[in-house]
Coordinates of N, CA and C and ligand atoms in Angstrom, one line a residue:
M9 N 124.0 40.7 -51.4 CA 122.6 40.6 -51.1 C 121.8 39.4 -51.7
Q10 N 120.8 38.9 -51.0 CA 120.2 37.9 -51.7 C 118.6 38.1 -51.4
I11 N 118.0 38.1 -52.6 CA 116.4 38.3 -52.8 C 115.8 36.9 -53.4
A12 N 115.0 36.4 -52.5 CA 114.3 35.1 -53.0 C 112.8 35.4 -53.2
I13 N 112.4 34.8 -54.5 CA 111.2 35.1 -55.0 C 110.8 33.8 -55.3
D14 N 109.8 33.2 -54.5 CA 109.0 32.0 -54.9 C 107.6 32.2 -55.2
G15 N 107.1 31.1 -55.6 CA 105.6 31.3 -55.9 C 105.4 30.1 -56.9
P16 N 103.8 30.1 -57.4 CA 103.5 29.0 -58.5 C 103.8 29.5 -59.8
A17 N 103.5 28.6 -60.6 CA 103.8 28.8 -62.1 C 103.0 30.1 -62.6
S18 N 103.6 30.7 -63.5 CA 102.9 32.1 -64.1 C 102.4 33.0 -63.1
A19 N 103.0 33.1 -61.8 CA 102.8 34.2 -61.1 C 103.3 35.5 -61.3
G20 N 104.1 35.5 -62.2 CA 105.0 36.7 -62.8 C 106.3 36.8 -62.1
K21 N 106.9 35.7 -61.3 CA 108.1 35.6 -60.9 C 109.2 36.1 -61.6
S22 N 109.4 35.6 -62.8 CA 110.8 35.7 -63.7 C 110.5 37.1 -64.3
T23 N 109.5 37.7 -64.6 CA 109.4 38.8 -65.2 C 109.8 39.9 -64.3
I24 N 109.3 39.8 -63.0 CA 109.7 40.7 -61.9 C 111.1 40.6 -61.6
A25 N 111.5 39.5 -61.3 CA 112.9 39.3 -60.8 C 114.0 39.8 -61.8
K26 N 113.6 39.6 -63.0 CA 114.6 40.2 -64.1 C 114.6 41.7 -63.9
L27 N 113.5 42.4 -63.8 CA 113.4 43.8 -63.7 C 114.0 44.3 -62.6
V28 N 113.9 43.8 -61.3 CA 114.3 44.0 -60.1 C 115.8 43.9 -60.1
A29 N 116.3 42.8 -60.7 CA 117.8 42.6 -60.6 C 118.3 43.8 -61.5
K30 N 117.6 44.0 -62.6 CA 118.3 45.2 -63.5 C 118.5 46.5 -62.8
Q31 N 117.3 46.8 -62.1 CA 117.4 47.9 -61.3 C 118.5 48.1 -60.2
L32 N 118.6 47.0 -59.5 CA 119.4 47.1 -58.5 C 120.9 46.6 -58.8
N33 N 120.9 46.1 -60.2 CA 122.2 45.7 -60.7 C 122.9 44.6 -60.2
F34 N 121.8 43.7 -59.7 CA 122.2 42.3 -59.3 C 122.1 41.4 -60.3
I35 N 122.7 40.2 -60.0 CA 122.3 39.2 -61.4 C 121.1 38.4 -61.0
Y36 N 120.5 37.9 -62.1 CA 119.1 37.3 -61.9 C 119.7 35.7 -62.1
C37 N 119.0 34.8 -61.2 CA 119.1 33.5 -61.5 C 117.9 32.7 -61.6
D38 N 117.5 32.2 -62.6 CA 116.1 31.7 -63.1 C 116.2 30.1 -62.7
T39 N 115.9 29.8 -61.5 CA 116.0 28.3 -61.2 C 115.1 27.3 -61.9
G40 N 113.9 27.9 -62.4 CA 113.0 27.1 -63.2 C 113.8 26.6 -64.4
A41 N 114.7 27.5 -65.2 CA 115.2 27.4 -66.4 C 116.1 26.1 -66.2
M42 N 116.8 26.0 -65.1 CA 117.7 25.3 -64.7 C 117.0 23.7 -64.7
Y43 N 115.9 23.5 -64.1 CA 115.0 22.3 -64.0 C 114.5 21.7 -65.5
R44 N 114.1 23.0 -66.2 CA 113.7 22.8 -67.6 C 114.9 22.2 -68.5
A45 N 116.2 22.7 -68.0 CA 117.2 22.3 -68.8 C 117.8 20.7 -68.7
V46 N 117.6 20.5 -67.4 CA 117.7 19.1 -67.1 C 116.6 18.3 -67.7
T47 N 115.5 18.7 -67.8 CA 114.1 18.0 -68.5 C 114.8 17.8 -70.1
L48 N 115.1 18.9 -70.6 CA 115.6 18.8 -72.1 C 116.8 17.8 -72.2
M49 N 117.8 17.9 -71.2 CA 118.9 16.9 -71.4 C 118.3 15.4 -71.4
A50 N 117.3 15.0 -70.6 CA 116.7 13.7 -70.7 C 115.9 13.6 -72.0
K51 N 115.4 14.6 -72.5 CA 114.5 14.3 -74.0 C 115.5 14.3 -74.9
K52 N 116.6 15.0 -75.0 CA 117.6 14.9 -76.1 C 118.2 13.5 -76.2
N53 N 118.5 13.0 -75.1 CA 119.2 11.6 -74.9 C 118.2 10.4 -74.9
G54 N 116.9 10.7 -75.1 CA 115.9 9.7 -74.7 C 115.9 8.9 -73.7
V55 N 116.1 9.6 -72.5 CA 116.1 9.0 -71.2 C 114.6 9.4 -70.5
A56 N 114.1 8.3 -69.9 CA 113.0 8.6 -69.2 C 112.9 9.6 -68.3
Y57 N 112.0 10.4 -67.9 CA 111.9 11.5 -67.0 C 111.9 11.3 -65.5
G58 N 111.7 10.0 -65.4 CA 111.8 9.5 -64.0 C 112.9 8.7 -63.6
D59 N 113.8 8.4 -64.7 CA 115.0 7.9 -64.5 C 116.2 8.5 -64.0
E60 N 116.1 8.6 -62.7 CA 116.9 9.4 -61.9 C 118.5 8.9 -62.0
K61 N 118.8 8.0 -62.0 CA 120.1 7.5 -62.3 C 120.8 7.8 -63.8
Q62 N 119.9 7.8 -64.7 CA 120.6 8.1 -65.8 C 120.7 9.6 -66.1
I63 N 119.6 10.3 -65.6 CA 119.7 11.9 -65.4 C 120.9 12.3 -65.0
I64 N 121.2 11.7 -63.5 CA 122.4 12.3 -62.9 C 123.7 12.1 -63.8
E65 N 123.7 11.0 -64.5 CA 124.9 10.7 -65.5 C 124.8 11.8 -66.4
L66 N 123.7 12.1 -66.9 CA 123.6 13.2 -67.9 C 124.2 14.6 -67.2
M67 N 123.8 14.8 -66.3 CA 124.0 16.2 -65.5 C 125.6 16.4 -65.4
K68 N 126.4 15.2 -65.5 CA 128.0 15.3 -65.5 C 128.3 15.8 -66.6
K69 N 127.8 15.4 -67.7 CA 128.1 15.7 -69.2 C 127.7 17.1 -69.6
Y70 N 126.7 17.6 -69.0 CA 126.2 18.8 -69.5 C 126.5 20.3 -68.4
Q71 N 126.9 21.2 -68.9 CA 127.1 22.3 -67.9 C 125.7 23.3 -68.4
I72 N 125.0 23.9 -67.2 CA 124.0 24.8 -67.7 C 124.7 26.1 -67.2
N73 N 124.5 27.0 -68.1 CA 125.0 28.4 -68.1 C 123.9 29.4 -68.6
F74 N 124.0 30.4 -67.7 CA 123.4 31.9 -68.0 C 124.3 32.8 -68.7
K75 N 123.8 33.3 -69.8 CA 124.6 34.3 -70.5 C 123.7 35.6 -70.8
N76 N 124.3 36.8 -70.5 CA 123.6 38.2 -70.6 C 123.8 38.5 -72.0
E77 N 122.9 38.4 -73.0 CA 122.9 38.9 -74.4 C 122.0 40.0 -74.4
T78 N 122.2 41.0 -75.6 CA 121.6 42.3 -75.7 C 119.9 42.0 -75.7
D79 N 119.7 40.9 -76.3 CA 118.2 40.7 -76.3 C 117.7 39.7 -75.0
G80 N 118.5 39.8 -73.8 CA 117.9 39.2 -72.8 C 118.9 38.3 -72.3
Q81 N 118.6 37.6 -71.2 CA 119.3 36.4 -70.7 C 119.0 35.2 -71.4
K82 N 120.0 34.4 -71.7 CA 119.9 33.0 -72.6 C 120.6 32.1 -71.7
V83 N 119.9 30.7 -71.6 CA 120.3 29.7 -71.1 C 120.9 28.8 -72.1
F84 N 122.3 28.1 -71.7 CA 122.9 27.4 -72.5 C 123.1 25.9 -71.8
L85 N 123.2 24.8 -72.6 CA 123.6 23.8 -72.3 C 124.8 23.5 -73.0
N86 N 125.7 23.2 -72.3 CA 127.2 23.2 -72.9 C 127.3 24.6 -73.7
D87 N 127.5 24.5 -75.1 CA 127.7 25.6 -75.9 C 126.3 26.0 -76.8
E88 N 125.2 25.2 -76.4 CA 124.0 25.3 -77.2 C 123.1 26.3 -76.5
D89 N 122.6 27.2 -77.1 CA 121.4 28.1 -76.6 C 120.1 27.4 -76.6
V90 N 119.8 27.0 -75.6 CA 118.5 26.1 -75.5 C 117.3 27.0 -75.0
S91 N 117.4 28.4 -75.0 CA 116.4 29.3 -74.3 C 115.0 29.0 -74.8
E92 N 114.9 28.8 -76.1 CA 113.7 28.5 -76.6 C 113.2 27.2 -76.4
Q93 N 113.9 26.2 -76.6 CA 113.7 24.7 -76.4 C 113.1 24.5 -75.0
I94 N 113.9 25.2 -74.0 CA 113.3 24.8 -72.6 C 111.9 25.2 -72.3
R95 N 111.3 26.2 -73.1 CA 110.1 26.7 -72.9 C 109.0 26.0 -73.7
S96 N 109.3 24.9 -74.5 CA 108.3 24.2 -75.5 C 107.2 23.5 -74.6
V97 N 106.2 23.2 -75.1 CA 104.8 22.6 -74.3 C 105.3 21.5 -73.7
D98 N 106.2 20.6 -74.6 CA 106.6 19.3 -74.1 C 107.5 19.3 -72.7
I99 N 108.5 20.2 -72.9 CA 109.3 20.5 -71.6 C 108.3 20.9 -70.4
T100 N 107.7 22.1 -70.6 CA 106.7 22.5 -69.5 C 105.9 21.4 -68.9
N101 N 105.3 20.4 -69.7 CA 104.4 19.4 -69.2 C 105.1 18.2 -68.5
N102 N 106.5 18.3 -68.6 CA 107.2 17.2 -67.9 C 108.1 17.5 -67.1
V103 N 108.4 18.9 -67.0 CA 109.5 19.4 -65.8 C 109.1 19.1 -64.5
S104 N 107.7 18.9 -64.1 CA 107.5 18.6 -62.9 C 107.9 17.2 -62.3
E105 N 108.1 16.2 -63.4 CA 108.4 15.0 -62.9 C 109.9 14.9 -62.8
V106 N 110.6 15.6 -63.6 CA 112.2 15.7 -63.3 C 112.5 16.5 -62.1
S107 N 111.8 17.6 -61.7 CA 112.1 18.5 -60.5 C 111.6 17.7 -59.3
A108 N 110.9 16.6 -59.2 CA 110.5 15.9 -58.1 C 111.8 15.1 -57.8
L109 N 112.9 14.9 -58.6 CA 113.8 13.9 -58.2 C 114.9 14.1 -57.2
K110 N 115.3 13.6 -56.2 CA 115.9 14.1 -55.2 C 117.3 14.5 -55.5
Q111 N 118.0 13.7 -56.1 CA 119.4 14.1 -56.5 C 119.4 15.0 -57.4
V112 N 118.6 15.2 -58.4 CA 118.5 16.2 -59.5 C 118.5 17.6 -58.6
R113 N 117.7 17.6 -57.4 CA 117.5 18.8 -56.7 C 118.6 19.0 -55.9
E114 N 119.3 18.1 -55.2 CA 120.6 18.3 -54.5 C 121.5 18.9 -55.2
D115 N 121.7 18.5 -56.6 CA 122.9 19.0 -57.6 C 122.6 20.3 -57.9
L116 N 121.3 20.7 -58.3 CA 120.9 22.1 -58.7 C 120.9 23.1 -57.6
V117 N 120.3 22.6 -56.4 CA 120.4 23.4 -55.3 C 122.0 24.0 -54.9
K118 N 123.0 23.0 -54.9 CA 124.4 23.2 -54.9 C 124.9 24.3 -56.0
Q119 N 124.4 24.1 -57.3 CA 124.8 25.1 -58.1 C 124.2 26.6 -57.9
Q120 N 122.9 26.4 -57.4 CA 122.1 27.8 -57.2 C 123.1 28.6 -56.1
Q121 N 123.4 27.8 -55.1 CA 123.9 28.4 -53.8 C 125.4 29.0 -54.2
Q122 N 126.0 28.2 -55.1 CA 127.4 28.8 -55.6 C 127.3 30.1 -56.3
I123 N 126.1 30.1 -57.3 CA 125.7 31.4 -57.9 C 125.6 32.4 -57.0
A124 N 124.7 32.2 -55.9 CA 124.3 33.2 -54.9 C 125.7 33.8 -54.1
S125 N 126.7 32.9 -54.0 CA 127.7 33.1 -53.1 C 128.6 34.1 -53.8
E126 N 128.5 34.1 -55.3 CA 129.6 35.0 -56.0 C 129.2 36.5 -56.2
K127 N 128.0 36.8 -56.1 CA 127.4 38.3 -56.3 C 126.1 38.3 -55.5
S128 N 125.6 39.6 -55.6 CA 124.2 39.8 -55.2 C 123.1 39.5 -56.1
V129 N 122.2 38.7 -55.6 CA 121.4 37.8 -56.5 C 119.8 38.1 -56.3
V130 N 119.0 38.1 -57.6 CA 117.5 37.9 -57.2 C 117.4 36.5 -57.9
M131 N 116.8 35.8 -57.0 CA 116.9 34.3 -57.5 C 115.2 33.8 -57.4
D132 N 114.9 33.3 -58.6 CA 113.4 32.7 -58.3 C 113.0 31.6 -58.7
G133 N 111.9 30.8 -57.9 CA 111.8 29.6 -58.2 C 110.6 29.1 -57.1
R134 N 110.9 27.8 -56.6 CA 109.7 27.4 -55.6 C 110.2 27.1 -54.2
D135 N 111.5 27.0 -54.1 CA 112.1 26.6 -52.9 C 113.3 27.3 -52.4
I136 N 113.3 28.7 -53.0 CA 114.5 29.4 -52.7 C 114.6 30.0 -51.2
G137 N 113.4 30.4 -51.1 CA 113.5 31.0 -49.4 C 113.3 29.9 -48.3
T138 N 113.1 28.6 -48.8 CA 112.7 27.7 -47.7 C 114.1 26.7 -47.7
T139 N 114.8 26.6 -48.9 CA 115.7 25.4 -48.9 C 117.0 26.2 -49.4
V140 N 116.9 26.8 -50.8 CA 118.2 27.2 -51.5 C 118.9 28.3 -50.7
L141 N 118.2 29.2 -50.3 CA 118.9 30.5 -49.6 C 117.8 30.8 -48.4
P142 N 117.9 29.8 -47.4 CA 117.1 30.2 -46.2 C 117.4 31.2 -45.3
N143 N 118.7 31.9 -45.7 CA 119.0 33.1 -44.8 C 119.0 34.4 -45.9
A144 N 118.1 34.1 -46.8 CA 118.0 35.4 -47.9 C 117.9 36.8 -46.8
D145 N 118.3 37.8 -47.7 CA 117.9 39.1 -46.9 C 116.4 39.4 -47.0
V146 N 115.8 39.3 -48.2 CA 114.3 39.3 -48.3 C 113.8 38.3 -49.1
K147 N 112.7 37.9 -48.6 CA 111.8 36.7 -49.3 C 110.6 37.2 -49.6
I148 N 110.3 37.0 -50.9 CA 108.8 37.3 -51.3 C 108.1 36.0 -51.8
F149 N 106.8 35.8 -51.7 CA 106.2 34.7 -52.1 C 104.8 35.3 -52.9
M150 N 105.3 35.1 -54.2 CA 104.4 35.8 -55.1 C 103.3 35.0 -55.7
I151 N 101.9 35.4 -55.8 CA 101.0 34.5 -55.9 C 99.9 35.3 -57.1
A152 N 99.1 34.4 -57.8 CA 97.9 35.2 -58.6 C 97.1 34.1 -58.7
S153 N 95.7 34.6 -59.1 CA 94.7 33.5 -59.4 C 95.0 32.7 -60.5
V154 N 94.4 31.4 -60.4 CA 94.6 30.6 -61.6 C 94.2 31.1 -62.7
H155 N 93.1 31.8 -62.8 CA 92.6 32.2 -64.1 C 93.6 33.3 -64.7
E156 N 94.1 34.4 -63.8 CA 95.0 35.4 -64.3 C 96.3 34.8 -64.9
R157 N 96.7 33.7 -64.2 CA 98.1 32.9 -64.5 C 97.9 32.3 -65.8
A158 N 96.6 31.7 -66.2 CA 96.5 31.1 -67.4 C 96.2 32.0 -68.5
V159 N 95.6 33.1 -68.2 CA 95.6 34.1 -69.2 C 96.9 34.8 -69.7
R160 N 97.9 34.7 -68.7 CA 99.4 35.3 -69.0 C 99.9 34.1 -70.0
R161 N 99.9 32.9 -69.5 CA 100.2 31.8 -70.2 C 99.9 31.9 -71.6
F162 N 98.4 32.1 -71.8 CA 97.7 32.1 -73.0 C 98.4 33.2 -73.9
K163 N 98.5 34.5 -73.5 CA 99.2 35.4 -74.3 C 100.7 35.1 -74.6
E164 N 101.5 34.6 -73.7 CA 102.8 34.0 -74.1 C 102.8 33.0 -75.3
Y165 N 101.9 32.0 -75.2 CA 101.7 31.1 -76.3 C 101.2 31.7 -77.6
E166 N 100.2 32.4 -77.7 CA 99.7 33.3 -78.5 C 100.8 34.0 -79.3
A167 N 101.7 34.9 -78.6 CA 102.7 35.5 -79.3 C 103.7 34.7 -80.1
K168 N 103.7 33.2 -79.7 CA 104.6 32.2 -80.1 C 104.0 31.6 -81.3
G169 N 102.6 31.8 -81.5 CA 102.0 31.3 -82.5 C 101.4 29.9 -82.2
V170 N 101.3 29.4 -80.7 CA 101.0 28.3 -80.3 C 99.5 28.2 -80.0
S171 N 98.7 27.5 -80.6 CA 97.1 27.5 -80.3 C 96.9 26.6 -79.1
V172 N 96.3 27.1 -77.9 CA 95.8 26.3 -77.0 C 94.8 27.0 -76.2
S173 N 93.8 26.3 -75.7 CA 92.7 27.0 -74.9 C 92.8 27.3 -73.8
L174 N 92.1 28.4 -73.3 CA 92.3 29.0 -72.0 C 92.0 27.9 -71.0
E175 N 90.7 27.0 -71.1 CA 90.4 26.0 -70.2 C 91.8 25.0 -69.9
K176 N 92.2 24.7 -71.0 CA 93.4 23.7 -70.9 C 94.3 24.0 -70.0
L177 N 94.7 25.6 -70.2 CA 95.7 26.0 -69.7 C 95.5 26.2 -68.0
E178 N 94.3 26.5 -67.8 CA 93.9 26.4 -66.3 C 93.9 25.3 -65.7
T179 N 93.4 24.2 -66.4 CA 93.7 22.9 -65.9 C 95.3 22.4 -65.7
E180 N 95.9 22.6 -66.7 CA 97.5 22.4 -66.5 C 98.1 23.2 -65.5
I181 N 97.9 24.4 -64.9 CA 98.4 25.2 -64.2 C 98.0 24.5 -62.7
A182 N 96.7 24.5 -62.7 CA 96.1 23.8 -61.5 C 96.8 22.3 -61.1
E183 N 96.8 21.6 -62.1 CA 97.9 20.3 -61.9 C 99.3 20.5 -61.6
R184 N 99.9 21.5 -62.1 CA 101.4 21.8 -62.0 C 101.4 22.2 -60.4
D185 N 100.5 23.2 -60.0 CA 100.4 23.5 -58.8 C 100.5 22.4 -57.6
Y186 N 99.4 21.5 -58.0 CA 99.3 20.6 -57.1 C 100.4 19.5 -57.1
K187 N 101.2 19.4 -58.3 CA 102.5 18.7 -58.1 C 103.5 19.1 -57.4
D188 N 103.6 20.4 -57.7 CA 104.8 21.2 -57.1 C 104.7 21.5 -55.7
S189 N 103.2 21.5 -55.2 CA 103.1 21.6 -53.7 C 103.1 20.2 -52.9
H190 N 102.9 19.2 -53.6 CA 102.6 17.9 -53.0 C 103.8 17.1 -53.0
R191 N 104.8 17.4 -53.9 CA 106.1 16.5 -53.9 C 106.7 16.5 -52.5
L192 N 107.4 15.1 -52.4 CA 108.0 15.0 -51.1 C 109.2 15.9 -50.6
I193 N 110.1 16.2 -51.8 CA 111.3 17.0 -51.5 C 111.1 18.3 -51.9
S194 N 111.3 19.4 -51.0 CA 111.3 20.8 -51.1 C 110.1 21.2 -52.0
P195 N 108.8 20.8 -51.4 CA 107.7 21.4 -52.2 C 107.5 22.7 -52.1
L196 N 106.7 23.1 -53.3 CA 106.4 24.7 -53.2 C 105.7 25.2 -51.8
K197 N 106.4 26.0 -51.1 CA 105.6 26.4 -49.9 C 106.2 27.6 -49.3
K198 N 105.4 28.4 -48.8 CA 105.8 29.9 -48.5 C 106.5 29.8 -47.4
A199 N 107.9 30.3 -47.3 CA 108.7 30.3 -46.0 C 108.0 31.1 -45.0
D200 N 108.1 30.7 -43.8 CA 107.7 31.4 -42.5 C 107.7 32.8 -42.5
D201 N 109.0 33.4 -43.1 CA 109.2 34.7 -42.9 C 109.2 35.4 -44.3
A202 N 108.5 34.7 -45.2 CA 108.3 35.6 -46.5 C 107.4 36.5 -46.6
I203 N 107.2 37.5 -47.6 CA 106.2 38.5 -47.4 C 105.2 38.0 -48.9
E204 N 103.8 37.8 -48.6 CA 103.2 37.3 -49.7 C 102.8 38.5 -50.6
L205 N 102.9 38.4 -51.8 CA 102.6 39.4 -52.7 C 101.5 39.0 -53.8
D206 N 100.2 39.3 -53.7 CA 99.3 39.0 -54.8 C 99.3 39.7 -55.9
T207 N 99.5 39.2 -57.2 CA 99.8 40.1 -58.3 C 98.6 40.0 -59.3
T208 N 97.6 39.5 -58.8 CA 96.4 39.5 -59.4 C 96.0 41.0 -59.7
G209 N 95.5 41.3 -61.1 CA 95.2 42.7 -61.1 C 96.1 43.9 -61.3
L210 N 97.6 43.4 -60.9 CA 98.4 44.6 -60.9 C 99.3 44.6 -62.1
S211 N 99.8 45.7 -62.4 CA 100.5 45.7 -63.8 C 102.1 45.4 -63.5
I212 N 102.9 45.2 -64.3 CA 104.3 44.8 -64.0 C 104.7 45.9 -63.4
D213 N 104.7 47.0 -63.8 CA 105.3 48.2 -63.3 C 105.0 48.3 -61.6
E214 N 103.6 48.0 -61.4 CA 103.1 48.1 -59.9 C 103.8 47.1 -59.0
V215 N 104.1 45.9 -59.7 CA 104.5 44.9 -59.0 C 106.1 45.1 -58.6
V216 N 106.9 45.5 -59.9 CA 108.4 46.0 -59.7 C 108.3 46.9 -58.3
L217 N 107.5 48.1 -58.4 CA 107.7 49.0 -57.3 C 107.6 48.6 -55.9
R218 N 106.3 47.7 -55.9 CA 106.1 47.0 -54.7 C 107.2 46.1 -54.0
V219 N 107.8 45.5 -54.9 CA 109.1 44.5 -54.7 C 110.2 45.5 -54.2
I220 N 110.4 46.4 -54.8 CA 111.6 47.5 -54.7 C 111.3 48.1 -53.1
N221 N 110.0 48.6 -53.0 CA 109.6 49.1 -51.8 C 110.0 48.0 -50.4
I222 N 109.8 46.7 -50.7 CA 109.7 45.9 -49.7 C 111.2 45.6 -49.5
I223 N 112.0 45.6 -50.6 CA 113.5 45.4 -50.1 C 114.1 46.7 -49.5
K224 N 113.6 47.8 -49.9 CA 114.0 49.1 -49.3 C 113.8 49.1 -47.9
N225 N 112.5 48.7 -47.5 CA 111.9 48.8 -46.2 C 112.6 47.6 -45.3
N226 N 113.4 46.8 -46.0 CA 113.5 45.5 -45.2 C 114.8 46.1 -44.1
Ligands
LIG312 O1 109.2 28.6 -63.0 P1 109.0 27.3 -64.1 O2 107.8 27.3 -64.8 O3 110.3 27.7 -65.2 O4 109.6 26.3 -63.5 C1 109.6 24.8 -63.9 C2 109.3 23.9 -63.1 O5 110.6 23.8 -62.1 C3 108.2 23.9 -62.2 O6 107.2 22.9 -62.5 C4 108.7 23.6 -60.9 C5 110.2 23.4 -61.0 N1 110.9 24.1 -60.0 C6 111.2 23.4 -58.7 O7 110.8 22.4 -58.7 N2 112.1 24.3 -58.0 C7 112.6 25.4 -58.3 N3 113.3 26.1 -57.6 C8 112.2 26.1 -59.6 C9 111.4 25.2 -60.5

């Protein structure tokens, strides 16, 4: 079974997708983490974020793997745990440029389709329902207001001891929404057959319950 969860940054996709996958005993695939891992490859090797040719060469040298550990799912680049590094402010601010590269997308989409062909999956991203898994059993398009998403990011950064203003986060989120929805290849877009779920003002438990109900009633 394939559950696709798409939506803009910080709408709650990964938090919810992880919990839903756990309840259903499905695997969870965080496709945003894969684009972040490719961005990190470029950074580590001093390759410009727009240099598609060099980035494709790097992708041949690195394998992106997910491993489930007791404290959650970890992301590995070859043997290195990069789960923290891919969430840095620098990677977050540059991942839109890398994720707009055509060949990078083609390569990662193939990897994502391979993962989904092996086991029942909850996959989250921007183009899962439209491009990666167009025949997914359930498609959810998760949204929340820019303010609410900025507050969520603010709390995440605060917990990490990173200080950043709420206004700056609102501007960054709005910019990333614009870039993600206006890029030429696989822009962020609600699939025609996706169910829209607005998580503004809802608790995590409430959203999980709604998603499970959508899946059950499908
Ligand atoms: O969900 P996230 O913030 O970790 O995603 C990081 C970036 O990757 C985001 O700016 C958009 C991009 N992305 C994408 O283009 N396609 C996906 N399927 C997932 C993420």
